[in-house]
Coordinates of C-alpha atoms and ligand atoms in Angstrom, one line a residue:
X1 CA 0.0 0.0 0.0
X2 CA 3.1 2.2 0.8
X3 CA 5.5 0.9 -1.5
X4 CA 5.9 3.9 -4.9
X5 CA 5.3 1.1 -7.2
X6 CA 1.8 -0.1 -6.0
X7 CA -1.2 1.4 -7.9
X8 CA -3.2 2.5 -4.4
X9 CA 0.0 3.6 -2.8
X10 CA -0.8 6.9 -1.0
X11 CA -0.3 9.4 -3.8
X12 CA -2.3 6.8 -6.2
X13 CA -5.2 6.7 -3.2
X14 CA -5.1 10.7 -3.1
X15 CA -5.4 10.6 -6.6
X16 CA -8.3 8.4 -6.9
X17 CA -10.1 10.1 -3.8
X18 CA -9.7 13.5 -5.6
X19 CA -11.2 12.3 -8.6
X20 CA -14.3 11.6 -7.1
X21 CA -15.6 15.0 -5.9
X22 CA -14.0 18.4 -6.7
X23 CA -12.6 19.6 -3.6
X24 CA -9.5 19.4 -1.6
X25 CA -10.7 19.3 2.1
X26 CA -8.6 21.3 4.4
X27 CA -10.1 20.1 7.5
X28 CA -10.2 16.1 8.4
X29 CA -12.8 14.8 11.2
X30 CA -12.4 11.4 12.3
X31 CA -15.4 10.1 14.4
X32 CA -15.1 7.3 17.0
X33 CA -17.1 4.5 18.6
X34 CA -21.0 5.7 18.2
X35 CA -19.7 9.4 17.1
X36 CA -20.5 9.0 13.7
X37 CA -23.0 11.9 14.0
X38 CA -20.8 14.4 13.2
X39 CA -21.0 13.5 9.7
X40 CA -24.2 15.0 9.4
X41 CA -22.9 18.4 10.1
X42 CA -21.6 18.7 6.5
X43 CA -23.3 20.0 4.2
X44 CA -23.1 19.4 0.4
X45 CA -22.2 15.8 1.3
X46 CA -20.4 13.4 -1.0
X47 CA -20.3 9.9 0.5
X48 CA -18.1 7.2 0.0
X49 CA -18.1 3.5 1.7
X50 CA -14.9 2.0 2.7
X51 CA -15.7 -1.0 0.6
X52 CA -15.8 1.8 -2.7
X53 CA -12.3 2.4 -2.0
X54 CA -10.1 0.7 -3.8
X55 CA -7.5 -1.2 -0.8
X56 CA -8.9 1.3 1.9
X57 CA -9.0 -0.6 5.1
X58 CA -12.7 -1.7 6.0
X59 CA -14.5 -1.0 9.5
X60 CA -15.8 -3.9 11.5
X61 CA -17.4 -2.6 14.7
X62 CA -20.8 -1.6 15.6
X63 CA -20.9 2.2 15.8
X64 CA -18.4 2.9 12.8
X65 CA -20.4 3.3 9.3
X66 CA -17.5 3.0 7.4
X67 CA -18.0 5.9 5.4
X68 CA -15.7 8.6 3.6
X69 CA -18.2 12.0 4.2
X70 CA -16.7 14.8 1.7
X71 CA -18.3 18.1 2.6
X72 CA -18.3 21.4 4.1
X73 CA -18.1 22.5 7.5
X74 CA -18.9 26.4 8.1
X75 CA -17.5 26.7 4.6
X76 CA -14.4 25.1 5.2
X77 CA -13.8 22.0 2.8
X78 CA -13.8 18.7 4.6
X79 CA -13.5 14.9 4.9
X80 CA -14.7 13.0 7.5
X81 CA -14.3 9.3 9.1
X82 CA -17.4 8.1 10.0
X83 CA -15.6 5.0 11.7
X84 CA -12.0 4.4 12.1
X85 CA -9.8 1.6 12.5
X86 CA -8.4 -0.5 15.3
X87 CA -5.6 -2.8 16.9
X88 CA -7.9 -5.0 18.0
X89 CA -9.7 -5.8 14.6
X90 CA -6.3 -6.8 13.4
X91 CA -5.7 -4.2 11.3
X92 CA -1.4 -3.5 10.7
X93 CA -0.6 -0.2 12.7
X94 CA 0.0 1.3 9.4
X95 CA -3.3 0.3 7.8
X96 CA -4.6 2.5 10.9
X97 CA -2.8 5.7 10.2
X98 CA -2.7 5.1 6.6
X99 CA -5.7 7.4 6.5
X100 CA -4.0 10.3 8.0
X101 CA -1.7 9.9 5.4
X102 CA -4.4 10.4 2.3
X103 CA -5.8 13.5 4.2
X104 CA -2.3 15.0 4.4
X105 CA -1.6 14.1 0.8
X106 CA -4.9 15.6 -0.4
X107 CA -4.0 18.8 1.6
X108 CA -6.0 18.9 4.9
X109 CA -4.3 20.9 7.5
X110 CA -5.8 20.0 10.1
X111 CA -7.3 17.2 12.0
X112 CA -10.2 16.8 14.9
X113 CA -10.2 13.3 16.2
X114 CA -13.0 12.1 18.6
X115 CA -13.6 8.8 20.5
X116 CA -15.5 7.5 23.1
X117 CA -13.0 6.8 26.6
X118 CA -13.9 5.1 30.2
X119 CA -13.0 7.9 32.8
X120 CA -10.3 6.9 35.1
X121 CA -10.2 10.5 36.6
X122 CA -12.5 9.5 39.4
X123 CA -14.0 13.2 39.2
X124 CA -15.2 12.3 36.0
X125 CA -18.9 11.5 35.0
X126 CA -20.6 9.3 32.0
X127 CA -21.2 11.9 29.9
X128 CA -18.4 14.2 29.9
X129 CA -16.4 16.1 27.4
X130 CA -12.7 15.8 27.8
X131 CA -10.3 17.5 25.6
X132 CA -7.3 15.9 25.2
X133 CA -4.3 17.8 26.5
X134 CA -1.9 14.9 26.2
X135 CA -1.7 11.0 25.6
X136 CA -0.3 8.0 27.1
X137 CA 0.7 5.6 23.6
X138 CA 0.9 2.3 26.0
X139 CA 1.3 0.2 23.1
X140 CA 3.9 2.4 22.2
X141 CA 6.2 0.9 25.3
X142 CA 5.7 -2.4 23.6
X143 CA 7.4 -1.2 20.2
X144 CA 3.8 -0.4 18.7
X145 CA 4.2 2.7 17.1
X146 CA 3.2 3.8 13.0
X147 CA 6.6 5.3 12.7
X148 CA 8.1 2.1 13.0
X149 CA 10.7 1.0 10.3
X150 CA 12.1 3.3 7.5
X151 CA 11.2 7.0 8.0
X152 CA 9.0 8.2 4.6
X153 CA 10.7 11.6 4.0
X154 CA 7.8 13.4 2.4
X155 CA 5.8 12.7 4.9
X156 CA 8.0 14.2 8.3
X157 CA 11.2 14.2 10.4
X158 CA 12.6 10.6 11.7
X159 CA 12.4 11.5 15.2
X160 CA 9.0 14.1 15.4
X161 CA 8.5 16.0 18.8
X162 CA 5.1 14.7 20.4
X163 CA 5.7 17.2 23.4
X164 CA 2.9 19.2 21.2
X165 CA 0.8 17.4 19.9
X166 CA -2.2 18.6 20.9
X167 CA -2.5 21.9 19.7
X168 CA -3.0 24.4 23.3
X169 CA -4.7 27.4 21.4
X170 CA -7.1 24.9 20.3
X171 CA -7.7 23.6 23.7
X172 CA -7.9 26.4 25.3
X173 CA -10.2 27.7 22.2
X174 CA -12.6 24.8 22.6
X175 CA -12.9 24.7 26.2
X176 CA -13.9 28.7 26.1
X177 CA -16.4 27.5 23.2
X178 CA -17.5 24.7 25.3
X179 CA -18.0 26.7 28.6
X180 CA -20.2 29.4 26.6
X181 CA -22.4 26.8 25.5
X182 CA -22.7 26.1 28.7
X183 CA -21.4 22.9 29.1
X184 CA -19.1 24.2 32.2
X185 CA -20.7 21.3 34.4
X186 CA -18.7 18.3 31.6
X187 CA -16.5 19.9 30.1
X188 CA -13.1 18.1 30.8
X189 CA -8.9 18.2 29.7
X190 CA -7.1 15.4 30.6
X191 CA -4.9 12.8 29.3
X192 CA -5.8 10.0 27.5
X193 CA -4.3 6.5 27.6
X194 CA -4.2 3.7 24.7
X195 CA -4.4 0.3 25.1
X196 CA -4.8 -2.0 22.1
X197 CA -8.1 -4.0 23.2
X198 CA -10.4 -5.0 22.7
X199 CA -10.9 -6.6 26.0
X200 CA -11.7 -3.9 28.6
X201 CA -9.2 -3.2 31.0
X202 CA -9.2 -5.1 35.0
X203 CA -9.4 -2.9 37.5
X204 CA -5.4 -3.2 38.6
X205 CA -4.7 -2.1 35.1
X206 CA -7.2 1.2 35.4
X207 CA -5.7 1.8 38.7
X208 CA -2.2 1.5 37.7
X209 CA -3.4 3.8 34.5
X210 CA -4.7 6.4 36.9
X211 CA -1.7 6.2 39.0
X212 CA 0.6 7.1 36.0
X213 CA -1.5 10.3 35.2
X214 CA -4.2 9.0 32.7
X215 CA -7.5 10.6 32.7
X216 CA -9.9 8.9 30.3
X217 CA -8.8 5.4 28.8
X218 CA -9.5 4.0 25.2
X219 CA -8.3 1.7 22.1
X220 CA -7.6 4.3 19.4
X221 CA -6.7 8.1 18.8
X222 CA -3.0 7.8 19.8
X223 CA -2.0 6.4 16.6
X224 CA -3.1 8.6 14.4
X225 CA -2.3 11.4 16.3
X226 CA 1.2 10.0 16.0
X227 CA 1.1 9.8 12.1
X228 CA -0.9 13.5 11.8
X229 CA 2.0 15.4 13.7
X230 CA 4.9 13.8 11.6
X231 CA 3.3 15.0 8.6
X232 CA 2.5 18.3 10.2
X233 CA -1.1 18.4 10.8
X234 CA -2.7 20.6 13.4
X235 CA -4.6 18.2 15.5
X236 CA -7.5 18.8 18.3
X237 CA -9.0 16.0 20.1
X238 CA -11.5 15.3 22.6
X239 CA -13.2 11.9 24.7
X240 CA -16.5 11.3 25.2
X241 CA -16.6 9.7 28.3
X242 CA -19.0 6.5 28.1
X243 CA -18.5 4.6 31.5
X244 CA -16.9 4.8 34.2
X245 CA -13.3 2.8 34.2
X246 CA -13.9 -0.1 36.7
X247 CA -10.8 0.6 40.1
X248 CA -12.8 -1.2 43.0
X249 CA -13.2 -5.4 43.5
X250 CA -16.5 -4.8 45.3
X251 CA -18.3 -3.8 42.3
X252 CA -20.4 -5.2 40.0
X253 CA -20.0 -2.5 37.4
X254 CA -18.6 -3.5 34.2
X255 CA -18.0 -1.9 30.9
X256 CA -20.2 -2.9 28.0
X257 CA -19.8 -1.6 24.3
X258 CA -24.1 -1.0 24.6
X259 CA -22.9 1.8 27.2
X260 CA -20.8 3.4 24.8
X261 CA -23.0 3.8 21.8
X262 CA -25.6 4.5 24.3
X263 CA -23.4 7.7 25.6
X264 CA -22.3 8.9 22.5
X265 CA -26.3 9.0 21.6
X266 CA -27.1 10.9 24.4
X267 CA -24.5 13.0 24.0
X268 CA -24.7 13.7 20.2
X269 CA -26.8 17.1 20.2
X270 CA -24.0 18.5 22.5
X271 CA -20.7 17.2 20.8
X272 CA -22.7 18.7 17.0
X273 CA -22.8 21.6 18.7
X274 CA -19.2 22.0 20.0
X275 CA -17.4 20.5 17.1
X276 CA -18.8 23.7 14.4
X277 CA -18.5 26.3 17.1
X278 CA -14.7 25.5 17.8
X279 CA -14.1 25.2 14.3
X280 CA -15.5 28.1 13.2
X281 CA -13.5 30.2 15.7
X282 CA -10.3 28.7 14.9
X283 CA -10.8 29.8 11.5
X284 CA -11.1 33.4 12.8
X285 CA -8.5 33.6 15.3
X286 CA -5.8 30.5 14.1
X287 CA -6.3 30.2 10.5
X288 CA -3.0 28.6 9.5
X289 CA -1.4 25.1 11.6
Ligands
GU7_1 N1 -13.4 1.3 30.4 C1 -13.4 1.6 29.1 N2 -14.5 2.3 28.7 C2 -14.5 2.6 27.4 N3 -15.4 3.3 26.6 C3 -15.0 3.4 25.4 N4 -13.8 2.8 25.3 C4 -13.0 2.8 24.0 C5 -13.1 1.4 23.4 N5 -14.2 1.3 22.6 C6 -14.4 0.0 22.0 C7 -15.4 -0.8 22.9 O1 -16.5 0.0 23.1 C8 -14.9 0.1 20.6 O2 -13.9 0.7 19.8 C9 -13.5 2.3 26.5 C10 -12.4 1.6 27.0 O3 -11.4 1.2 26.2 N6 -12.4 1.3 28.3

């Protein structure tokens, strides 16, 4: 898929993609578990299912359409995930970011990722909004990373900075947005933790996740944020927090993948009303990554 010589490499994918509406989005959305929603906010839609395109990884978990959603978004040209892909549904690492990869080649600037966590921070609720301020790549320790093996020049440096990576004027942008909508009461920034999955975590594993400064805990996100800051993209990102991360033996709680579509229903009106607000002020006050 990488390789120059292969016909869906990621210039011959950016290529193809192009051809099929007129556009060249500069904003990517990628939607997580149940998230899918956000879609709906573009208008002049041009949809495309995973299975259309031509060696484009395919989705297969409940809550992830599998669709490619060209649009607008308060005028801005965009392309939009509706479902992403996983660790856990065997997917390579790079089949994962490989995505980022097209939206970078068909010029999108930058990226706002979104996926449904279990709060660890015990101050958290079901419900909440947490910005991510910072990640925890887990696998990463194991030697699961998407900048593994040769570095691809065009794309970015060898050895990117990831002390960034979430962009603070953005943070700090969406949080004021957030707050005037008056969402003060769930509106969160924390730090979120990867895990590969897809069985949940045991409770010593969400203490010992909490203990080393994680906030919300999940199975996706990291990655891609990864590949989207070694080719430059501006990324945002935020958690909807679906359940409550299981810390004591003398419950009976336990984390279902129900709850988390459930959540991300409940919370849909709120999270298709953040998303537009903080994007169109960042195209007043940061235009350019
Ligand atoms: N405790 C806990 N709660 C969660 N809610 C959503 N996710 C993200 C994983 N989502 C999977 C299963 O719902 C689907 O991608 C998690 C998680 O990993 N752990």
């Amino acid at each position: 898929l990488h390789s120059k010589e292969s016909p869906y490499c990621s210039e011959g994918m950016k290529t193809w993609l192009l051809d099929q509406q007129p556009f060249r989005p500069l904003l990517g959305i990628v939607c997580g578990s149940g998230l899918g929603g956000l879609a709906d906010l573009l208008k002049d839609q041009k949809v495309m299912s995973y299975s259309e395109i031509p060696h484009f990884p395919q989705s297969t978990v409940q809550g992830h359409a599998g669709k490619l959603v060209f649009g607008s978004l308060k005028g801005t040209p965009c392309v939009c995930m509706q479902g992403r892909f996983h660790l856990y549904e065997g997917h390579h690492i790079q089949k994962i970011t490989f995505p980022m990869k097209i939206f970078k080649l068909m010029g999108v600037e930058t990226v706002i990722l979104t996926n449904a966590a279990g709060g660890l921070n015990q101050e958290y609720n079901v419900g909440d909004i947490m910005i991510i301020k910072d990640h925890i790549n887990l696998p990463g320790f194991a030697g699961i990373n998407p900048l593994m093996g040769p570095n691809d020049e065009r794309f970015g440096l060898r050895f990117p900075a990831m002390s960034d990576a979430y962009d603070r004027e953005l943070q700090q942008l969406a949080e004021k947005v957030a707050i005037d909508l008056g969402y003060k009461e769930f509106i969160r920034r924390g730090v979120y933790c990867t895990l590969t999955g897809p069985s949940f975590e045991t409770i010593a594993e969400c203490r010992m996740l909490s203990m080393i400064g994680a906030d919300a805990v999940g199975m996706s996100t990291v990655h891609e944020v990864i590949a989207a800051r070694h080719c430059g993209m501006r990324v945002f990102a935020f958690s909807l927090i679906t359940n409550q991360a299981v810390m004591d033996y003398d419950t009976d709680m336990k984390a279902t993948h129900d709850e988390v579509l459930q959540t991300g229903k409940d919370r849909a009106h709120q999270l298709e009303a953040l998303v537009p607000l903080v994007w169109n002020f960042t195209i007043c006050f940061y235009p350019n990554p």
